[in-house]
Coordinates of C-alpha atoms (C1' of nucleotides) in Angstrom, one line a residue:
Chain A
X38 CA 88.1 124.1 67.0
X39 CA 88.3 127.4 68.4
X40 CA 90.1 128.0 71.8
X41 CA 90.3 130.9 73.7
X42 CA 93.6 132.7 74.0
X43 CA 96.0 131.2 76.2
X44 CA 99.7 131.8 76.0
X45 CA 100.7 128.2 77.4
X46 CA 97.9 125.4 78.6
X47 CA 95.1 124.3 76.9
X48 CA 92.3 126.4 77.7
X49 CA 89.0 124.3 79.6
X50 CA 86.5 123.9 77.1
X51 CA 83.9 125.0 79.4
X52 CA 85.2 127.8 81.3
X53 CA 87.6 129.1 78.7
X54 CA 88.9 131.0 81.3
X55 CA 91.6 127.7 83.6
X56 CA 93.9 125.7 82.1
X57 CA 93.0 122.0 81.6
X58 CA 93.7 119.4 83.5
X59 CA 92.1 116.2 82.4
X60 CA 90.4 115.5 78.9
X61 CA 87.5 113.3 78.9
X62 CA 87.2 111.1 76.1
X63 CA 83.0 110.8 76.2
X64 CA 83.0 114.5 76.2
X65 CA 85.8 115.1 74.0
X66 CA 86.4 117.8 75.9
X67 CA 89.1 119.1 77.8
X68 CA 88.6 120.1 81.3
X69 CA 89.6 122.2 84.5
X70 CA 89.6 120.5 87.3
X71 CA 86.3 122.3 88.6
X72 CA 85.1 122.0 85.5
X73 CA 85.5 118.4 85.6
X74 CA 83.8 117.8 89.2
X75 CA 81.3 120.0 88.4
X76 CA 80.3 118.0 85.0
X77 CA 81.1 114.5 86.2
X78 CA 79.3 115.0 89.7
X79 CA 76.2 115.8 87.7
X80 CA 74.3 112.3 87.4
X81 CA 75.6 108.7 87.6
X82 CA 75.9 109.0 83.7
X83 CA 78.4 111.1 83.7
X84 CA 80.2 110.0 86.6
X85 CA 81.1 107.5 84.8
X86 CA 83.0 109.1 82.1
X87 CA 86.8 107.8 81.1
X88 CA 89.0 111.0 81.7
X89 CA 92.7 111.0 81.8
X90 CA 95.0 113.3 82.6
X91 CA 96.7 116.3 80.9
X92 CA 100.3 116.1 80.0
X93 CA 102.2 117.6 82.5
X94 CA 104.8 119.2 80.1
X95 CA 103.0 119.6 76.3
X96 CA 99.9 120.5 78.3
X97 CA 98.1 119.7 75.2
X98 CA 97.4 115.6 74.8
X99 CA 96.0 113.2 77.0
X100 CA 98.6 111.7 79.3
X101 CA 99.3 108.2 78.2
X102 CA 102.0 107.1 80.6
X103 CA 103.5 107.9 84.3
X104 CA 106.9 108.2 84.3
X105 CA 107.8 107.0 88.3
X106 CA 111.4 108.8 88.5
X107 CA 110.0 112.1 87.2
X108 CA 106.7 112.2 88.5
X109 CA 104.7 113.7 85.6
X110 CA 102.2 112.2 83.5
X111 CA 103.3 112.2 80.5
X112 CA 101.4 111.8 76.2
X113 CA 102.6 109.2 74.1
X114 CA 105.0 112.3 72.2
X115 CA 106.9 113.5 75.3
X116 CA 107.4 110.3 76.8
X117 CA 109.4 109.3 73.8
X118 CA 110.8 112.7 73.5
X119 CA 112.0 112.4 77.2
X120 CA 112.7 109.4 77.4
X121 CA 115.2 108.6 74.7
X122 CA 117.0 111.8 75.1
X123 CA 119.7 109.7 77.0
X124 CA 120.5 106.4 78.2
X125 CA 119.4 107.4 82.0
X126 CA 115.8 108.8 80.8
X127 CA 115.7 105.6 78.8
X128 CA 115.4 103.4 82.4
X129 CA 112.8 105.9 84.1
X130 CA 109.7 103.0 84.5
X131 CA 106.9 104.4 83.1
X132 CA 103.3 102.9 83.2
X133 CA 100.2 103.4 81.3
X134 CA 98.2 106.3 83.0
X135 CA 94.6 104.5 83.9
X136 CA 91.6 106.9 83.4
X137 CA 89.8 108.3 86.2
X138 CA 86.2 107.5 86.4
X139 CA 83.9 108.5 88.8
X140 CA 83.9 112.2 90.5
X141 CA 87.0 111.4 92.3
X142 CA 90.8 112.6 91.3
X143 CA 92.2 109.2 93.6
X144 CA 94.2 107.9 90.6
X145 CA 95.8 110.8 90.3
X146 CA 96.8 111.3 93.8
X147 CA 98.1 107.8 92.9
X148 CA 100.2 109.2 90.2
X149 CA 101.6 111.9 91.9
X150 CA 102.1 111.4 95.3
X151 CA 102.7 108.7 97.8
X152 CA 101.2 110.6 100.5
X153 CA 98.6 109.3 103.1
X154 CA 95.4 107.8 101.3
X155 CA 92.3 110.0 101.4
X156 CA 89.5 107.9 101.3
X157 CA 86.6 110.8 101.4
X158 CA 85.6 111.8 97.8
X159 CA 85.1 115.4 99.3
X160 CA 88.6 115.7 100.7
X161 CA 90.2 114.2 97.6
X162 CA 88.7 116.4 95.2
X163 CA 89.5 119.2 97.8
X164 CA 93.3 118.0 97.2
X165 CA 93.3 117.2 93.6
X166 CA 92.5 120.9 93.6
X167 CA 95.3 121.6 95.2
X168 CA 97.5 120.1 93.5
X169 CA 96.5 121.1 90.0
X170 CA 96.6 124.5 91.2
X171 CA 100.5 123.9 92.1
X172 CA 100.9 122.0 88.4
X173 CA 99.3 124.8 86.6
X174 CA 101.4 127.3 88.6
X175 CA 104.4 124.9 87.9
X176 CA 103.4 124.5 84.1
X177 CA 103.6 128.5 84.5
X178 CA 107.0 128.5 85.0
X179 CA 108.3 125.9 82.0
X180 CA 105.9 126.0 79.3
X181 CA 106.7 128.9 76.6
X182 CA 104.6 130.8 75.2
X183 CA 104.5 130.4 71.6
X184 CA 102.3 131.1 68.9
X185 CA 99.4 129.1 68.0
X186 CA 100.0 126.3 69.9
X187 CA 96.5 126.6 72.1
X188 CA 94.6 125.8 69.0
X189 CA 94.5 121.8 68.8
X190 CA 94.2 118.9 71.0
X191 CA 96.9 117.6 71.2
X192 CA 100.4 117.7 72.1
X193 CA 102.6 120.9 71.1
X194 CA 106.0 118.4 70.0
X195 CA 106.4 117.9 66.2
X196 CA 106.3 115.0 65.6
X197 CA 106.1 114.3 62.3
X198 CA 107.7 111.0 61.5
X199 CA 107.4 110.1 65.2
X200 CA 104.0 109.8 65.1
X201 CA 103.7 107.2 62.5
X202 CA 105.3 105.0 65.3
X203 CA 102.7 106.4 67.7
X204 CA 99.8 105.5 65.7
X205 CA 100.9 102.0 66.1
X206 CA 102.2 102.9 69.7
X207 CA 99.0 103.4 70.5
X208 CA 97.1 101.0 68.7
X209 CA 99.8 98.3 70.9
X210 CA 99.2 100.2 73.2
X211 CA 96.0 99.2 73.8
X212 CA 97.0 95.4 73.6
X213 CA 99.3 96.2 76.3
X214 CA 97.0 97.3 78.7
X215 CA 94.4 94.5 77.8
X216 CA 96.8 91.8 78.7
X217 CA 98.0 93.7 81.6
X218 CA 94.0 93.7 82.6
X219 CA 94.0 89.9 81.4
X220 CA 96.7 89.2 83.7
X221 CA 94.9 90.7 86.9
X222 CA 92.2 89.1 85.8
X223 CA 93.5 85.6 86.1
X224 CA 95.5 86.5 89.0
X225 CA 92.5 88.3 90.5
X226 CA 95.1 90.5 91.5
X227 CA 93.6 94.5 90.6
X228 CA 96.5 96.9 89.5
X229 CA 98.7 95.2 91.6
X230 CA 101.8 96.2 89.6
X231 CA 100.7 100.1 89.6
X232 CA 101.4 100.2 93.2
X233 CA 102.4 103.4 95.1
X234 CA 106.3 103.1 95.9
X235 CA 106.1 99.2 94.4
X236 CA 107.5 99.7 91.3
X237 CA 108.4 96.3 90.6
X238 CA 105.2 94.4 89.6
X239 CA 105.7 92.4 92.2
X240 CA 103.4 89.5 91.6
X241 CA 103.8 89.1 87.9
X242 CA 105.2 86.1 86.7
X243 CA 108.5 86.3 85.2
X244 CA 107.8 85.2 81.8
X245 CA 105.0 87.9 81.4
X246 CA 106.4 90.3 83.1
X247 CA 109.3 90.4 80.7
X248 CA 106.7 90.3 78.1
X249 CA 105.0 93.3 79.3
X250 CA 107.7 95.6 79.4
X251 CA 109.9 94.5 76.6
X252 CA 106.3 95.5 74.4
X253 CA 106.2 98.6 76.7
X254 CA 109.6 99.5 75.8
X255 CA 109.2 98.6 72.0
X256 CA 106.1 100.7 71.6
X257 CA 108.3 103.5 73.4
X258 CA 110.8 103.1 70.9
X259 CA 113.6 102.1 72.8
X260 CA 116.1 99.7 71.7
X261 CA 118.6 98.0 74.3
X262 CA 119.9 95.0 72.4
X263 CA 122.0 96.2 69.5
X264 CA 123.9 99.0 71.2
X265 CA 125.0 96.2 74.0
X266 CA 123.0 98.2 76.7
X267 CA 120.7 95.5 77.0
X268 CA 118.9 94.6 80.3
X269 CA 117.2 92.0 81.3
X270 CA 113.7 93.1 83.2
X271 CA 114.4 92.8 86.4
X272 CA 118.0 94.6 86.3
X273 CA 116.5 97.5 85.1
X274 CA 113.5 97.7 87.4
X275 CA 115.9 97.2 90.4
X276 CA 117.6 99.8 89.3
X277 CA 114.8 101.9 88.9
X278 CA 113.7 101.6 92.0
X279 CA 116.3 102.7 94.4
X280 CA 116.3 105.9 91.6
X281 CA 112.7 106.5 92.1
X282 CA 112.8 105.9 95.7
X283 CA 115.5 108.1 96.5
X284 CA 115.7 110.8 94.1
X285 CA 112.3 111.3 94.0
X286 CA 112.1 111.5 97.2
X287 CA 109.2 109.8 97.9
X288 CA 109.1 108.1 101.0
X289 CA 107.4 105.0 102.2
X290 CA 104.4 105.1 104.1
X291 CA 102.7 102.5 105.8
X292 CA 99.6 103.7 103.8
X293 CA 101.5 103.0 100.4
X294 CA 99.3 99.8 99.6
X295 CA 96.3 102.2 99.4
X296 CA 97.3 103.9 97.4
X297 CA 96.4 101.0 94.2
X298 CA 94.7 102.4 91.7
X299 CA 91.6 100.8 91.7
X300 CA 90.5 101.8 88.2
X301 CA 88.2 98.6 87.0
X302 CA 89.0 99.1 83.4
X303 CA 92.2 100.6 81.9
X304 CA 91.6 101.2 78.4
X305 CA 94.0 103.8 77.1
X306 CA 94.0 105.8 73.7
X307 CA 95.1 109.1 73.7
X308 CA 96.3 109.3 70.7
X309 CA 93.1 108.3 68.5
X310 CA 93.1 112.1 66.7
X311 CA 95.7 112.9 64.7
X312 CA 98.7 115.7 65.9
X313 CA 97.5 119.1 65.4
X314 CA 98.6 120.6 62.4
X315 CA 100.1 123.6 64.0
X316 CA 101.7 121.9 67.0
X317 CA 104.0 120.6 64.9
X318 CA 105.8 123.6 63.9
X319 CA 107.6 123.8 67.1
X320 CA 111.6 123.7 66.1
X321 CA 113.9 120.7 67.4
X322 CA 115.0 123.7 69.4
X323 CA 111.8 124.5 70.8
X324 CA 111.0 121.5 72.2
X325 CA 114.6 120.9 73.3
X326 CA 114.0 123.8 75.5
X327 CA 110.9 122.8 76.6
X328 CA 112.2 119.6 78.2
X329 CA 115.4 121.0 79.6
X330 CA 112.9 123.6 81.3
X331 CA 110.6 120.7 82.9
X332 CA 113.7 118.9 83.6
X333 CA 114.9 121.4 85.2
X334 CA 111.5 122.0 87.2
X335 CA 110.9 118.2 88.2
X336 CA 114.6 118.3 89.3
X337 CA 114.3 121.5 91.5
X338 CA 111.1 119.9 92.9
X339 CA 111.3 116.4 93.6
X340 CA 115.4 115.7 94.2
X341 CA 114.6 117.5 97.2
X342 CA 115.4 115.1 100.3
X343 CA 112.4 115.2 102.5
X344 CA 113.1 114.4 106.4
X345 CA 110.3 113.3 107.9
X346 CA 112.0 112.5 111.5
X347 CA 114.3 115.2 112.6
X348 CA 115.0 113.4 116.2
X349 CA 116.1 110.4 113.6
X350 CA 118.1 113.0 111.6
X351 CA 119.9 114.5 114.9
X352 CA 121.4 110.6 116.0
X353 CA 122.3 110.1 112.3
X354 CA 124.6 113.5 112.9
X355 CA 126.0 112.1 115.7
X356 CA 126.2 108.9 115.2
X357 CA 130.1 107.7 114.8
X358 CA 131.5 106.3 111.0
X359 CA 134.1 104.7 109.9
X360 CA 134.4 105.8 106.1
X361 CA 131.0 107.1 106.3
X362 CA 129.3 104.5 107.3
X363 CA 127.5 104.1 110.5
X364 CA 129.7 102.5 112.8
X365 CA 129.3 100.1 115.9
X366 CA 130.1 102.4 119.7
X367 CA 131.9 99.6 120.7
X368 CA 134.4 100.0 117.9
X369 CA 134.8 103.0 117.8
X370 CA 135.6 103.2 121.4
X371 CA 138.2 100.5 121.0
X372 CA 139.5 102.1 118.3
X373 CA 139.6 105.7 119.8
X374 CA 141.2 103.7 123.0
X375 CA 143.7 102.2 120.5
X376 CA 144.6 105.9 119.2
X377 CA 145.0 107.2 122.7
X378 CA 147.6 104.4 123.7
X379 CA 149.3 105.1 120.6
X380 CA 149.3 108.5 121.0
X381 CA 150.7 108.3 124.7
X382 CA 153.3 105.5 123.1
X383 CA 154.2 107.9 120.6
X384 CA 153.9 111.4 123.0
X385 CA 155.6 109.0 125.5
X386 CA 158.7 108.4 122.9
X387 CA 159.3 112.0 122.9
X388 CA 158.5 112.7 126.6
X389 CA 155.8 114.6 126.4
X390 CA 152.4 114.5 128.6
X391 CA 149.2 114.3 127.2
X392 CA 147.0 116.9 128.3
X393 CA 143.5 116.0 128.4
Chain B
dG53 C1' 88.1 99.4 124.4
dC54 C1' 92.3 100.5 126.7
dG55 C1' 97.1 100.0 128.3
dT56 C1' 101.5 97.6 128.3
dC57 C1' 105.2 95.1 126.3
dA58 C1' 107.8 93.0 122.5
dT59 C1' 109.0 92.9 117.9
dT60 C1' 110.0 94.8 113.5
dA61 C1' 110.5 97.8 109.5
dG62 C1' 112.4 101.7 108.0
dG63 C1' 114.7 106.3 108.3
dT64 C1' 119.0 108.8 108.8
dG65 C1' 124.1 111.0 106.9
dC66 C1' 128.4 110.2 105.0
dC67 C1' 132.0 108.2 102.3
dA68 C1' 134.0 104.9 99.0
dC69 C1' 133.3 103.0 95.0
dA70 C1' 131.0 102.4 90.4
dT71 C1' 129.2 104.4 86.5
dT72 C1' 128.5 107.9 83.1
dC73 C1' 129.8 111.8 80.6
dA74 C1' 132.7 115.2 78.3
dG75 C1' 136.8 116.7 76.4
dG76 C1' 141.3 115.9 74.5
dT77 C1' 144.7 113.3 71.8
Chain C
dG257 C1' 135.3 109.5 62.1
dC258 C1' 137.0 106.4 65.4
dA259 C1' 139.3 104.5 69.5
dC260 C1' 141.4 105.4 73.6
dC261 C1' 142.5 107.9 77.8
dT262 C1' 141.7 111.0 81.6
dG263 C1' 139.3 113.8 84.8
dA264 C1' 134.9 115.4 86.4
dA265 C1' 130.3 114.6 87.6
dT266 C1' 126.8 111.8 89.1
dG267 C1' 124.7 107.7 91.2
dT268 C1' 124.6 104.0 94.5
dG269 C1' 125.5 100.7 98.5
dG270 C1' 126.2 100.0 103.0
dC271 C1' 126.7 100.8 107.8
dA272 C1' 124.5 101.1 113.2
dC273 C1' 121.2 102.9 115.9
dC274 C1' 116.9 104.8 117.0
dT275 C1' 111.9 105.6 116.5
dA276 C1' 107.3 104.7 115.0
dA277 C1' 104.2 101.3 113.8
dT278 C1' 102.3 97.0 114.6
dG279 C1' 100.7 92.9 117.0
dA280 C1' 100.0 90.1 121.1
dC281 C1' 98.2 89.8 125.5

DNA sequence: GCGTCATTAGGTGCCACATTCAGGT
DNA sequence: GCACCTGAATGTGGCACCTAATGAC
């Protein structure tokens, strides 16, 4: 297939003229985001086309997972590439991406922000506008240019051997997501364990859970056991959590619950055509550079502390410690009463006055 | 529906400590 | 190449108090 020139992001297949943002699989198309209202707002029919979104740093596949501690939607090749660069990557939670259906960008604003639920269509396409106008000027600013790599579907990583264990990545893949849907099925509990800031699934039983994400984390390719780094489930998610939480900085909102995705269905597969041809002739180097450049991006972008109450920000300031924690007035009083008598003992010793 | 009061969850900065990493031997 | 040590870098927990949100009336 034929794309038009574009020195970085796949090209919309209808406009030729934006970068895509979502890739609908009924279509087999890859779309802008205006593009993609346009289309999908047509008739019910298409409304109800599975699209999911672009990779955020190949800008090439289908976005199979959500990596929570960096933000980004991720495909099945640069989630692995990522996320087994080092042992820190390796605990980022990441969960399948769900496709959007309908003429509404809500489970991406589930994705990528925790921000106050928009429940009007209008005003959520309005934002998911927004925002993939700050992703493709982000993309800008990371993504090299290189040649030939706006001509195929899917992601620009070699992969080579890699994606022998993506074929079967995806095809579990698949399985993973059906008993996940099995499970909130018998549970009648939808997407519970997608939740905004709730990255622990919450409500899933133990045994299942553990499951879930020791498959998850085989069909990533990670390996805890034999290098002694093993966790158990919950350790790692804890842990995960406060990382997401703070260095994210995403903060809590009362509205977080909203923010479920309420996809009915989650059937993923991303990864059904096989890598393109020349997207594989990116070096080691290449695509080492790529991710150190969106590291470096999602770093500069979301590790930045958001205050949301200065007033709260002011008493924190002036609040008195003891070793840098918050400490008690009373005790610090005594204890600035207990300096001042010393003092004076001490001054006193030497027969001097103090001034104050 | 509106106002008042009580309760509660969460946000805030800084430091000590823990953990991880890199370099040297 | 491997193990061990050391220092640097990075991540995390915890504290008290105040405010916003929430619920009850």
């Amino acid at each position: 297939m034929m794309k038009e020139e574009s020195n970085w992001a796949q090209a919309c297949d209808t406009c030729r003229s934006a970068a895509c943002t979502v890739y609908c699989r009924a279509d087999s198309a890859y779309l802008c985001t205006s593009c993609d209202a346009q289309i999908h707002a047509a008739n019910r029919l298409a409304s109800r086309h599975e699209r999911v979104r672009v990779c955020q740093s190949c800008e090439r596949a289908p976005a199979a997972f959500f990596c929570k501690a960096d933000a980004a939607s991720l495909c099945t090749a640069c989630d692995s590439e990522i996320h087994s660069a080092n042992p820190l990557a390796r605990r980022h939670q990441r969960v399948p991406i769900l496709p959007i259906s309908g003429n509404s960008y809500s489970s991406m604003e589930t994705n990528h922000s925790c921000e106050t639920t928009v429940t009007d269509p209008e005003t959520r396409l309005v934002l998911g506008q927004e925002e993939e106008d700050e992703d493709e000027a982000e993309a800008a600013s990371w993504l090299l240019p290189s040649s030939g790599k706006n001509s195929g579907n899917n992601n620009g990583f070699s992969i080579g051997e890699e994606y022998l264990n993506l074929v079967d990545y995806s095809s579990s893949d698949k399985q993973f997501t059906d008993q996940s849907n099995q499970y909130q099925q018998d549970c009648n509990v939808p997407q519970r364990s997608y939740e905004g800031d709730g990255v622990v699934p919450l409500q899933i039983d133990e045994s299942k859970g553990h499951m879930l994400h020791e498959q998850h984390n085989f069909q990533l390719g990670i390996t805890y056991g034999s290098s002694g780094v093993h966790r158990s489930s919950n350790e790692s998610l804890n842990h995960m959590v406060h990382v997401s939480s703070i260095n994210l900085g995403v903060v809590p909102e009362s509205t977080t619950s909203d923010a479920t995705v309420s996809h009915p269905r989650s059937t993923i597969a991303v990864t059904d055509q096989p890598p393109d041809p020349q997207a594989q002739m990116l070096s080691p180097m290449e695509r080492e550079a790529r991710v150190l450049r969106y590291r470096e991006k999602k770093k500069m972008r979301k590790f930045e502390k958001t205050i949301r109450y200065a007033s709260r920000k002011a008493y924190a300031e002036k609040r008195p410690r003891i070793k840098g924690r918050f400490a008690k007035r009373k005790e610090v009083d005594a204890e600035a009463n207990e300096d001042f008598s010393t003092m004076i003992t001490f001054d006193n010793g030497y027969g001097i006055v103090p001034s104050f």
